[in-house]
PDB file of C-alpha atoms in Angstrom:
ATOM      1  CA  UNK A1323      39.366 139.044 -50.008  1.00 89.00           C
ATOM      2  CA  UNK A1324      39.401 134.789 -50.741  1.00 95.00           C
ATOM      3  CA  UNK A1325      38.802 133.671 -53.857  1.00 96.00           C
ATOM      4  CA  UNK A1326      35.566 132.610 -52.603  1.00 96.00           C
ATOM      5  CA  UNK A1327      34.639 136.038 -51.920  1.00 95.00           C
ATOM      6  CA  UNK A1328      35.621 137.447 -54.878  1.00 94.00           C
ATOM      7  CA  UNK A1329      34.221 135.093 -57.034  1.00 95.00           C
ATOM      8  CA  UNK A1330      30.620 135.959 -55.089  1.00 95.00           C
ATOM      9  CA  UNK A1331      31.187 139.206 -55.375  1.00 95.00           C
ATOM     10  CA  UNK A1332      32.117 139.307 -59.262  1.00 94.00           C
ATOM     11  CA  UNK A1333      29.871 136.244 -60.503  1.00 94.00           C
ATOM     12  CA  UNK A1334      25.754 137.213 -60.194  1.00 95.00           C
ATOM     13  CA  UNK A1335      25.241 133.021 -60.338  1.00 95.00           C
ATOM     14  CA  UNK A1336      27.715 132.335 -56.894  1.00 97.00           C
ATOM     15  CA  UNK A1337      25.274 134.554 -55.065  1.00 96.00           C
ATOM     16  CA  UNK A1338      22.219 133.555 -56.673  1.00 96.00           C
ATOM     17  CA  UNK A1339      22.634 129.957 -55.450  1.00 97.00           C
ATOM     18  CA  UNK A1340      24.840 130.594 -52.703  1.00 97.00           C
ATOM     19  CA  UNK A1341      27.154 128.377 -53.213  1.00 98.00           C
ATOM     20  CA  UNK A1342      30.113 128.124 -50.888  1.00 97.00           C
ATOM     21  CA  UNK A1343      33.282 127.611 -51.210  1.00 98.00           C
ATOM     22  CA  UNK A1344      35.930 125.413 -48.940  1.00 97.00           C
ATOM     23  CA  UNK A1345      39.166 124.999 -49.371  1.00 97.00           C
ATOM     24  CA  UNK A1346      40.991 126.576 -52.561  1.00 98.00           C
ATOM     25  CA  UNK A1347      44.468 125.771 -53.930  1.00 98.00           C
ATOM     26  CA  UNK A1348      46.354 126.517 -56.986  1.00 98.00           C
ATOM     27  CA  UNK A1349      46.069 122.279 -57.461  1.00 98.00           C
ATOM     28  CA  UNK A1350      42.268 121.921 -56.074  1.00 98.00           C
ATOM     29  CA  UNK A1351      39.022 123.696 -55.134  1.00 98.00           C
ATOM     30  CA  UNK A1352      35.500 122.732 -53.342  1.00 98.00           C
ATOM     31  CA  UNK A1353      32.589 124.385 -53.230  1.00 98.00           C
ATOM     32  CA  UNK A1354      29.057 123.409 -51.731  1.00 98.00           C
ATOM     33  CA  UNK A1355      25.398 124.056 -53.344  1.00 98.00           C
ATOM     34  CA  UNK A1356      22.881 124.034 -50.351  1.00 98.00           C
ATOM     35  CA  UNK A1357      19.576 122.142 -50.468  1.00 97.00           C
ATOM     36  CA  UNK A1358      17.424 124.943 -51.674  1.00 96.00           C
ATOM     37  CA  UNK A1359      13.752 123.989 -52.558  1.00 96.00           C
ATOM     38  CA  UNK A1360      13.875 126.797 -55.016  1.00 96.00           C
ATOM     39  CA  UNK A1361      16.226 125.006 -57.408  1.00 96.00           C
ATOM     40  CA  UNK A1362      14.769 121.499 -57.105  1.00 96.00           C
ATOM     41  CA  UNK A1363      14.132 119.158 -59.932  1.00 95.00           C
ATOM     42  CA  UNK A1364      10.691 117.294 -60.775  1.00 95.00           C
ATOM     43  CA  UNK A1365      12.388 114.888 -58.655  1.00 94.00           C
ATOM     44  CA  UNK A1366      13.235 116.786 -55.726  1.00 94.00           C
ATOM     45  CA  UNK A1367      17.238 117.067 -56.124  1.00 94.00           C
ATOM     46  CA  UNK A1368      18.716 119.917 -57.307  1.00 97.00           C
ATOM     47  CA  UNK A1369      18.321 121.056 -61.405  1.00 97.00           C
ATOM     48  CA  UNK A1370      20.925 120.018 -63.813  1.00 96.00           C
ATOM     49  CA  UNK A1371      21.497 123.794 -64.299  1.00 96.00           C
ATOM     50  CA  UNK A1372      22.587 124.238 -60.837  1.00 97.00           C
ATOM     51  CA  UNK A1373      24.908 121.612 -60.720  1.00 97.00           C
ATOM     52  CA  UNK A1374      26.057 122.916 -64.006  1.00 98.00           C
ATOM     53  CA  UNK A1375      27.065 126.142 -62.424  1.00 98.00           C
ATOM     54  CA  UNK A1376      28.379 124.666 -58.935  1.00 98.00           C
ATOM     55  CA  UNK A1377      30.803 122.580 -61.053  1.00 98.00           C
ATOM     56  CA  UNK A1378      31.966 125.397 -63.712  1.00 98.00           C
ATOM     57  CA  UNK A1379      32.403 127.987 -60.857  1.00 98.00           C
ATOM     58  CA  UNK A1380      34.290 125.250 -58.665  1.00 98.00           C
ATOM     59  CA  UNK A1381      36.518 124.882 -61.972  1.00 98.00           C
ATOM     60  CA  UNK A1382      37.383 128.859 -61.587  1.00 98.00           C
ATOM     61  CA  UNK A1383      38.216 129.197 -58.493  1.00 98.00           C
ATOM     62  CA  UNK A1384      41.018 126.493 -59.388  1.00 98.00           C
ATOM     63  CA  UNK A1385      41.842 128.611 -62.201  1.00 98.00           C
ATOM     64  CA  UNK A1386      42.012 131.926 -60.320  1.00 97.00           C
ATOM     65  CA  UNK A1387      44.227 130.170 -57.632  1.00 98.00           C
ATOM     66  CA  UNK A1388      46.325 128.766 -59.965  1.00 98.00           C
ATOM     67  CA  UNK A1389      46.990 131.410 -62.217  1.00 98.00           C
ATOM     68  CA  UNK A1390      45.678 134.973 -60.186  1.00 96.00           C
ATOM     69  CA  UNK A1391      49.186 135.885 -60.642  1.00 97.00           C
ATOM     70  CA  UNK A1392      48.885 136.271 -64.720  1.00 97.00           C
ATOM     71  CA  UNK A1393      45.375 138.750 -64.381  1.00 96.00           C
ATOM     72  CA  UNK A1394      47.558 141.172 -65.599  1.00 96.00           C
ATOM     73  CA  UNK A1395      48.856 139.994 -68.595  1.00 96.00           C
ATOM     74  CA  UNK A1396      45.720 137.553 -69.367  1.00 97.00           C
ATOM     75  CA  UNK A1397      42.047 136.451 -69.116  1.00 97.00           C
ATOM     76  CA  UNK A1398      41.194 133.365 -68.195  1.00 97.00           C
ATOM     77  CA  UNK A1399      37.960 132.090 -70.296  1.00 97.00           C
ATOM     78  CA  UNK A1400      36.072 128.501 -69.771  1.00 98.00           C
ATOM     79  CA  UNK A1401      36.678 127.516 -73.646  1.00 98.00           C
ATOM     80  CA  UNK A1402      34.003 124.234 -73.551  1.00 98.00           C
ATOM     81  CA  UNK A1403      32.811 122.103 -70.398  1.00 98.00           C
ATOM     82  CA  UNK A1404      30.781 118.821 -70.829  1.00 98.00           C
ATOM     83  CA  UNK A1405      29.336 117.206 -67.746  1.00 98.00           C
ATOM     84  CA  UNK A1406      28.066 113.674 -67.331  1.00 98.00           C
ATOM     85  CA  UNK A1407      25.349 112.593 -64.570  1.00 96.00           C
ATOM     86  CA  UNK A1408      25.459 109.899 -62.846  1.00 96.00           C
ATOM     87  CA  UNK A1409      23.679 109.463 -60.038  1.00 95.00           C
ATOM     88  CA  UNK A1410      20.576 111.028 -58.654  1.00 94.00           C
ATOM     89  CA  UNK A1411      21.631 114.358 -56.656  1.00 96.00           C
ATOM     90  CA  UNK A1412      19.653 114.312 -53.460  1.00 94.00           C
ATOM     91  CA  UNK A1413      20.617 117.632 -50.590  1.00 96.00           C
ATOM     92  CA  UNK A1414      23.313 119.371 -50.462  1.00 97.00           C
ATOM     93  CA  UNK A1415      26.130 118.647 -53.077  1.00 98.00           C
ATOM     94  CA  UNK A1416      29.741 118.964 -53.530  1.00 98.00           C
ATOM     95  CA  UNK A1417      31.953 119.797 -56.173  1.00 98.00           C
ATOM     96  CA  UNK A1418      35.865 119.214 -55.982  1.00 98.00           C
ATOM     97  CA  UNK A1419      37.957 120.659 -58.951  1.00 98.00           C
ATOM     98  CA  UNK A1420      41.338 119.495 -59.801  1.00 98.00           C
ATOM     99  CA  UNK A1421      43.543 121.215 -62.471  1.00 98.00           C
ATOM    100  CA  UNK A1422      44.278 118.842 -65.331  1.00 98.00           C
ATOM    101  CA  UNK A1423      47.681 120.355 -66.072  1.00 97.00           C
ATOM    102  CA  UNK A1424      50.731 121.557 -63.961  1.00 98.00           C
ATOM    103  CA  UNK A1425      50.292 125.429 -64.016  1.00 98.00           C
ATOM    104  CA  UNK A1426      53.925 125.899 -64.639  1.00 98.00           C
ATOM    105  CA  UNK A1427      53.535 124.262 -68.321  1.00 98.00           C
ATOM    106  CA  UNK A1428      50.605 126.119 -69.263  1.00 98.00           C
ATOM    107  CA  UNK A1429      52.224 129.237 -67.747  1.00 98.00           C
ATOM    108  CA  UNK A1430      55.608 128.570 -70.269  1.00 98.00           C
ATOM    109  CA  UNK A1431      52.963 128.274 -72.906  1.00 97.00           C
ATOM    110  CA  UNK A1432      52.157 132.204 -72.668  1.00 97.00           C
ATOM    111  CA  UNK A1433      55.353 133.336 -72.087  1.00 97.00           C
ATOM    112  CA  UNK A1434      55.833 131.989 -75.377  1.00 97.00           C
ATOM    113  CA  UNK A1435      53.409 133.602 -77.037  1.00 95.00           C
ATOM    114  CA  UNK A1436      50.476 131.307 -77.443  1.00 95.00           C
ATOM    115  CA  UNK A1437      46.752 130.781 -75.979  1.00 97.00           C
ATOM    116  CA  UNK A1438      47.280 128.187 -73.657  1.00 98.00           C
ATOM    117  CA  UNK A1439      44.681 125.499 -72.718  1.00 98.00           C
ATOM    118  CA  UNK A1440      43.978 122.991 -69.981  1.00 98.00           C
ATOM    119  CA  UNK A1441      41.434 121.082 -68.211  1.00 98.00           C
ATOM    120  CA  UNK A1442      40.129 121.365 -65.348  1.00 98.00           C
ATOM    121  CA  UNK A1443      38.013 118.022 -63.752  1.00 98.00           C
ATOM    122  CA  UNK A1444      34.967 118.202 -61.111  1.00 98.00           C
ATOM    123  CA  UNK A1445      33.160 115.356 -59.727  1.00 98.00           C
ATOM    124  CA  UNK A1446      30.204 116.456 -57.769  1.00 98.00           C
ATOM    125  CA  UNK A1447      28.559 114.597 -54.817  1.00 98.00           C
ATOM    126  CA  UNK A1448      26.050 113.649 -52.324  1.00 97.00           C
ATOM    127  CA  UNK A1449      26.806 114.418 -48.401  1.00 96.00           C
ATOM    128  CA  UNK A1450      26.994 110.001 -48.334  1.00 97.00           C
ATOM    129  CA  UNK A1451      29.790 110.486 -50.845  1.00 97.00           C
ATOM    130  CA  UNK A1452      28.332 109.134 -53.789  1.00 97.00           C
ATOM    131  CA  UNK A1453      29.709 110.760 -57.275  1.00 98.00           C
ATOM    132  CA  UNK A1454      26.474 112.048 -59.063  1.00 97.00           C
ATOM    133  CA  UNK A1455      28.559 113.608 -61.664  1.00 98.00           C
ATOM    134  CA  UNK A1456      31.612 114.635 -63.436  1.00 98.00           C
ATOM    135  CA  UNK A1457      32.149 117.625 -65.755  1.00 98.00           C
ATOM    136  CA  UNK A1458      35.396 118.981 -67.373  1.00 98.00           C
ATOM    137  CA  UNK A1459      35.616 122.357 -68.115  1.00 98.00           C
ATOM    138  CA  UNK A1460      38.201 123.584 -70.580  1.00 98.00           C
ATOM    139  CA  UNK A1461      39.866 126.501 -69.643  1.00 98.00           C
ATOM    140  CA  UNK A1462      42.057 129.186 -71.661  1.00 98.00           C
ATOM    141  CA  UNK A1463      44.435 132.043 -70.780  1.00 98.00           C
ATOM    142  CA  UNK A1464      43.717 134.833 -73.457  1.00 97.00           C
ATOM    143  CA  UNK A1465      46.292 137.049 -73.757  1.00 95.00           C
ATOM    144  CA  UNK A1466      46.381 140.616 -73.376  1.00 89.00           C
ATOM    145  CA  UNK A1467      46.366 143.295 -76.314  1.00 63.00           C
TER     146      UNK A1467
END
């Protein structure tokens, strides 16, 4: 099962707007919210909400490639996210996660013993390219036990 398929199957909201994902790497992610009528604005773009969620579940899927391999010994957990809008959204968006940190490091940080955190970065945009927002969502590995 991808990431992508996981995280629809696991996460109620992936489904709910079917968003869909594109290519996922430990470094990167994409994922695509559809033009859906159902979660327009009063201006006929898609809700802030929506882009909320296309953005914070672009930032896990990073965050499950990157670190998948520590499920066992921890949880990762978005800690805080703030977004910033800057354009109007109009049809289908994009959002394109980067991890803000080299997973090694914050991988060194649990294996010594403490909570790790780290960013992870989304800009979100129309199909002409234009950036209509950015959000960072901090993430956190919680340790097991």
């Amino acid at each position: 099962m991808s990431i992508g398929e996981l995280l629809a199957a696991a996460v109620p909201m992936v489904r709910t707007l079917d968003l869909a994902f594109g290519e996922i790497t430990p470094e990167r992610a994409v994922a695509h919210l559809p033009d859906q009528a159902a979660y327009h604005n009063h201006v006929g773009g898609p809700h802030a909400g929506a882009m909320f969620a296309l953005a914070e579940s672009v930032s896990g899927a990073v965050v499950l490639a990157a670190f998948g391999d520590q499920l066992t010994r921890a949880v990762p957990l978005a800690a805080s996210a703030g977004i910033r809008y800057r354009k109007l959204a109009l049809g289908q968006v994009t959002a394109t996660a980067v991890l803000g940190r080299p997973a090694a490091e914050v991988v060194a940080e649990l294996d010594a013993g403490a909570r790790p955190e780290f960013p992870v970065h989304v800009e979100i945009a129309r199909e002409d390219g234009a950036v209509t927002g950015e959000m960072t969502v901090v993430w956190t590995l919680r340790p097991d036990g």
